Structure formats: C-alpha cells, structure tokens
Amino acid sequence: MSESGERGRDLSGLLVSRPGRLVVTGDDREPYRVIDGAGHVAEPVSVFLRDLLAAGKSAATVRSYAVDLLRWWRFLDAVGIGWDRASRAEARDFSCWIQLTVKQRLQTSRPEAARWSSRTPGAPNPVTGKPAAGDGYAPATVAHSETVLRRFYDFHRDAGTGPVLNPFPLDISRRSRRARAHHNPMEEWKHERAGRYRPVVPRRIPRAIPDDWFSQLFAALPSNRDRALVAFWISTGARASELLGMRQCDLYPGQQLISVVRKGSRARQQLPASADAFVWQRLYQQELLGLGVPRGRTQPAWWTLRRPHRPLTYHAAHRMFERVNAALGADWTLHDLRHSAAARMARDPQLSLTDVQWVMGHAHLTTTELYLTPGKDEVIAGVLAHHARQARQRDTPPPPAPGYDPQSLAVLFGGPS
C-alpha cells in the first residue's frame, strides 16, 4: 500500500476544481460525453456508457452515470492519480470527501479554498414540513455514486482494461457468490450495505400533498396547459418525464385513457385518467390551434407557451411548478404529485393494492405498501384527538364502587349532588 494509503490523505486542504464538462451530443447512439480537464473525451467513460445503452438503459440513466463519473474524474485530477491507477485509498478518500464537501454546483469554477458542508439541514418549510436541502450531497447521491463507480470498475476489470482489484469493493459479507446461502426463507431479508464505502440511506416515507393544499395549488396555476398537466399527474400517478414524453396520439378521451412509456422497463402502458384532466387538455388543445404549433398524431402533446414554441421539457415544467410553489410558500415537487396520486388510490377501500401497484408501475408490492403509511397531518390530528379524549376522561370522576350512595358521598366530600 502506498504511503498516502497508510497515513491517509489530508482532505482539509484538498481543492477539487471543476475541470472537464458533460457534453450533450444530440446523438441517440452516444447522447452524452465526458470531457476531461485536458479537453479530451474520457474514452473509458464513453465505452462504459455505450455498454449501458446496449443494456437498454435510458438516456436519463446514462446522464446520471456520466455526472457521477465526471465528479470522480475531477477528484482524481485534484489528487494527481490516473483512473486506472486508483486504489482503495483513493476510493476511501473520495467517499469521505463527497460526504463532507459542498456541492460543486454551489462552488465557483476556481475555488480559492476547500469548502466543507455544515451537514445540517435547513429549517423545515412552514407549509410542507420538509427540511430545506443542505449545501452538501444527500446520502442517496453518495450511495448512487458509489454504485456507479463500482460498476464502472467491474466493467473494465472484466474487459481487461482496468485495475484487477476494484477500488470500490463489496462488503466482506457480500463478496462471495454464496453469501447468505443458509438464509431462512421464513425470515425477512435484512437491509445491508452492499458496498464497503456505501453510506446508510435513511428510509423516507412518501410525502403526499394534502387535499386542501392541492386545491389552493391548482387554483394558482396560470394556464390551461399547466392545469391539464397537474390534473393528469394527480389522477394517473405517472412520472413527470413519462407524461411529458406523450404524443398527440397517446390521448384517448373517449376511453379516459392515456399511453405513456414507463421509465424503467421502457414498456408502453395505458393509464386511466380523470375526466377533469381531459377537459383541461381539450381547452389547451383548442388554444394550440391558434398558435401555429405543428399538428400531427406523432407530434408532442405538450409545448412551451412562449415563442418560439418548442416541446416542453422536464426543466421547464419543473420551473413552472416552482413558481406556483413560491406563490404559496411551499416546496412541493413534481414527484410529490405522483406520491399524492398513489396515496389517494391506496386509501380507497374499493381499490385493491394490486390495482394501485399496476397503475404506479411498481415491480414489487412492498413499494406500493409504503403508501399505506398515514401521512404526517393524519398522525398529528389523531394524536391531538387522543390527548383531547384523555383530558375529558380526567375531568369526569370515576363512578363509586357498588354499595355506596352517590348523594352521601357528595355530602361528605363535596361536589355535584
């Protein structure tokens, strides 16, 4: 082991600047490229990303992998180690650095000193109760980065183009193919860390938008397009990207159905929607006729409102939802609409949980069961009602034991006769 691996690298003065960049090519065969600090294409990353495309991964998945690899490339540039010479010492230091540093998008392109995160979440939002995001990387982001880098080095190890030892190893108990070979099938599997440098990700309960707040949010939407989008999101439970990828031919108003391409399986699935959603969509479609937007069954279903009219992207829809949230002082996200739709369907006694699983596109029923957990507002209201019942019981004295005259007790001890 190297001297830096034995003693540990001093991370307090480590400056990780932002050399290199992520390039959008517009080519479906290679949608993203990682450019290193010298301005060259990081070919090991490109080969790995092409392998992901060959495995059927979506362009969004490829982008998320490329962002994690670019962050690793920048760290290696700061410590002066090539990607193929990285050891577990570099992996360990990177795992420490990413959990302590401030997000790179919050730093300048040439930081003068290392900036470290306070690792303290901000004050919760007064409307939603969500804690404000801190300036550091979330545990889920750190865990995703560890998974991506471990798979990257596994790929190059198997291809014979990378280190023989993976810098990001599995945990000791998970290295063997026969790990947990004697697991009792009658017992549940324990949630254990797969990677040695993988942090613990807290389990989060899906947060739904209360009905009264959703009514206020819907009333604040400025256009028929936005009302149609939100109505479809809240009634179908489709992901934001799935709904935004719809075409004109994917709407079936007569059957109250829409057709979306699922994010994970890439399969096309029809989803039932509310009648109100189709009413708002029809009003929006009528507005499109006078705007000169290209017409046709294969044309996108959602367009920008400003000229020049372009297909509506996720970032534009996200910005629209942020403006509505700002008017209410809230911080809900587009994905909270999917959580709200699932919670509404799961609370309906006439709808089975397997039906909700099919609509949401969950691979496992345990994922759908999370929406049976009562929300924060429901729990608080129930506990406050419990305290009120306890207070009423304390005010009412217990009845006397059999054989005692209540009037005689009132004369002796006082109180109502």
Coordinates of C-alpha atoms in Angstrom, one line a residue, residues 151-331:
R151 CA -20.0 -1.0 -11.7
F152 CA -17.6 1.1 -13.8
Y153 CA -14.5 -0.6 -12.4
D154 CA -16.2 -4.0 -12.6
F155 CA -16.9 -3.5 -16.3
H156 CA -13.2 -2.6 -17.1
R157 CA -11.9 -5.4 -14.9
D158 CA -14.0 -7.9 -16.8
A159 CA -12.9 -6.4 -20.1
G160 CA -9.2 -6.4 -19.0
T161 CA -8.8 -2.7 -19.5
G162 CA -8.8 -1.6 -15.8
P163 CA -7.3 -2.5 -12.4
V164 CA -7.5 -6.1 -11.3
L165 CA -8.8 -5.0 -7.9
N166 CA -11.9 -2.8 -7.8
P167 CA -11.2 0.4 -5.8
F168 CA -14.8 0.3 -4.6
P169 CA -15.2 -3.3 -3.2
L170 CA -18.2 -5.0 -1.9
D171 CA -18.7 -5.5 1.8
I172 CA -16.8 -8.5 3.2
S173 CA -20.0 -10.5 3.8
R174 CA -21.2 -9.8 0.2
R175 CA -18.1 -10.8 -1.8
S176 CA -18.9 -14.5 -2.1
R177 CA -21.5 -15.6 -4.6
R178 CA -22.8 -17.9 -1.8
A179 CA -23.3 -15.1 0.7
R180 CA -26.5 -15.7 2.8
A181 CA -26.7 -19.2 1.3
H182 CA -28.2 -20.5 4.5
H183 CA -30.8 -17.8 4.9
N184 CA -34.1 -19.0 6.4
P185 CA -36.8 -18.5 3.7
M186 CA -39.3 -17.9 6.5
E187 CA -37.5 -14.8 7.7
E188 CA -37.2 -11.4 6.0
W189 CA -34.1 -10.3 4.3
K190 CA -32.1 -7.7 6.2
H191 CA -31.2 -4.4 4.6
E192 CA -27.4 -4.5 4.5
R193 CA -24.8 -2.3 2.8
A194 CA -23.7 -3.8 -0.5
G195 CA -20.5 -1.7 -0.8
R196 CA -17.8 -1.0 1.7
Y197 CA -17.9 2.7 1.2
R198 CA -21.7 2.9 0.7
P199 CA -23.4 5.2 3.3
V200 CA -26.6 4.4 5.1
V201 CA -29.5 5.9 3.2
P202 CA -32.4 6.8 5.6
R203 CA -35.7 5.3 4.6
R204 CA -38.1 8.0 3.6
I205 CA -41.9 7.8 3.7
P206 CA -43.5 9.2 0.5
R207 CA -45.0 12.6 1.2
A208 CA -48.3 13.4 -0.4
I209 CA -49.9 16.8 -0.8
P210 CA -53.0 17.3 1.4
D211 CA -56.2 17.8 -0.4
D212 CA -56.9 21.3 0.8
W213 CA -53.4 22.5 -0.1
F214 CA -53.7 20.8 -3.5
S215 CA -56.9 22.8 -4.2
Q216 CA -55.0 26.0 -3.5
L217 CA -52.1 24.9 -5.6
F218 CA -54.4 24.0 -8.5
A219 CA -56.1 27.4 -8.3
A220 CA -52.8 29.1 -8.6
L221 CA -51.9 27.5 -11.9
P222 CA -51.7 30.2 -14.6
S223 CA -52.7 28.3 -17.8
N224 CA -54.9 25.5 -19.1
R225 CA -51.8 23.6 -20.1
D226 CA -50.5 23.6 -16.6
R227 CA -53.9 22.7 -15.2
A228 CA -54.1 19.8 -17.7
L229 CA -50.6 18.6 -16.7
V230 CA -51.2 18.7 -13.0
A231 CA -54.6 17.0 -13.4
F232 CA -53.1 14.2 -15.3
W233 CA -50.2 13.8 -12.8
I234 CA -52.5 13.7 -9.8
S235 CA -55.0 11.3 -11.4
T236 CA -52.7 8.8 -13.2
G237 CA -49.7 8.7 -11.0
A238 CA -47.4 8.9 -14.0
R239 CA -43.9 10.2 -13.5
A240 CA -43.2 13.7 -14.8
S241 CA -40.9 12.6 -17.6
E242 CA -43.4 9.9 -18.7
L243 CA -46.2 12.4 -19.1
L244 CA -44.0 15.0 -20.8
G245 CA -43.0 12.3 -23.4
M246 CA -46.5 11.8 -24.6
R247 CA -47.5 12.4 -28.2
Q248 CA -50.9 13.6 -29.6
C249 CA -51.9 10.0 -30.4
D250 CA -51.3 8.9 -26.8
L251 CA -54.6 10.6 -25.7
Y252 CA -57.8 8.6 -25.7
P253 CA -60.6 11.0 -24.4
G254 CA -63.4 8.6 -25.3
Q255 CA -61.9 5.9 -23.1
Q256 CA -60.4 8.2 -20.5
L257 CA -57.0 6.7 -21.1
I258 CA -53.5 7.9 -21.9
S259 CA -50.5 6.0 -23.1
V260 CA -47.0 6.5 -21.5
V261 CA -43.6 4.9 -21.8
R262 CA -42.5 3.6 -18.5
K263 CA -39.2 4.9 -17.2
G264 CA -37.7 1.6 -16.1
S265 CA -39.0 -1.1 -18.4
R266 CA -39.5 1.3 -21.4
A267 CA -42.8 -0.6 -22.0
R268 CA -45.8 1.4 -23.2
Q269 CA -48.7 1.3 -20.8
Q270 CA -52.2 2.7 -20.8
L271 CA -53.3 4.6 -17.7
P272 CA -56.8 5.7 -16.7
A273 CA -57.2 9.4 -16.0
S274 CA -59.9 11.6 -14.6
A275 CA -62.5 13.3 -16.7
D276 CA -61.4 16.8 -15.5
A277 CA -57.9 16.2 -16.9
F278 CA -59.3 15.6 -20.3
V279 CA -61.5 18.8 -20.1
W280 CA -58.4 20.9 -19.3
Q281 CA -56.5 19.1 -22.0
R282 CA -59.2 19.9 -24.6
L283 CA -59.2 23.6 -23.6
Y284 CA -55.4 23.6 -24.0
Q285 CA -55.6 21.8 -27.3
Q286 CA -58.0 24.4 -28.6
E287 CA -55.5 27.1 -27.7
L288 CA -52.8 25.3 -29.6
L289 CA -54.8 25.6 -32.9
G290 CA -54.3 29.4 -33.0
L291 CA -50.6 29.4 -32.0
G292 CA -49.2 27.7 -35.1
V293 CA -47.8 24.7 -33.3
P294 CA -47.1 21.8 -35.6
R295 CA -50.0 19.4 -35.8
G296 CA -50.0 15.7 -36.2
R297 CA -50.6 12.4 -34.4
T298 CA -46.9 11.9 -33.8
Q299 CA -46.2 15.5 -32.6
P300 CA -45.5 16.1 -28.9
A301 CA -48.6 16.7 -26.7
W302 CA -47.1 19.5 -24.6
W303 CA -45.4 22.7 -25.9
T304 CA -44.0 25.9 -24.4
L305 CA -46.3 28.9 -24.2
R306 CA -43.7 31.4 -25.4
R307 CA -42.4 31.8 -28.9
P308 CA -40.6 30.1 -30.5
H309 CA -42.8 27.2 -29.5
R310 CA -40.8 24.1 -28.5
P311 CA -41.7 20.8 -26.9
L312 CA -42.0 21.2 -23.2
T313 CA -39.0 19.8 -21.3
Y314 CA -38.8 18.5 -17.7
H315 CA -36.8 21.5 -16.6
A316 CA -39.4 23.9 -18.0
A317 CA -42.2 22.1 -16.3
H318 CA -40.2 22.0 -13.0
R319 CA -39.6 25.7 -13.2
M320 CA -43.4 26.3 -13.8
F321 CA -44.1 24.2 -10.6
E322 CA -41.5 26.1 -8.6
R323 CA -43.2 29.4 -9.5
V324 CA -46.6 28.1 -8.2
N325 CA -44.9 26.8 -5.1
A326 CA -43.3 30.2 -4.5
A327 CA -46.8 31.9 -4.6
L328 CA -47.9 29.6 -1.8
G329 CA -44.7 29.5 0.2
A330 CA -44.4 25.7 -0.4
D331 CA -41.7 23.5 -1.8

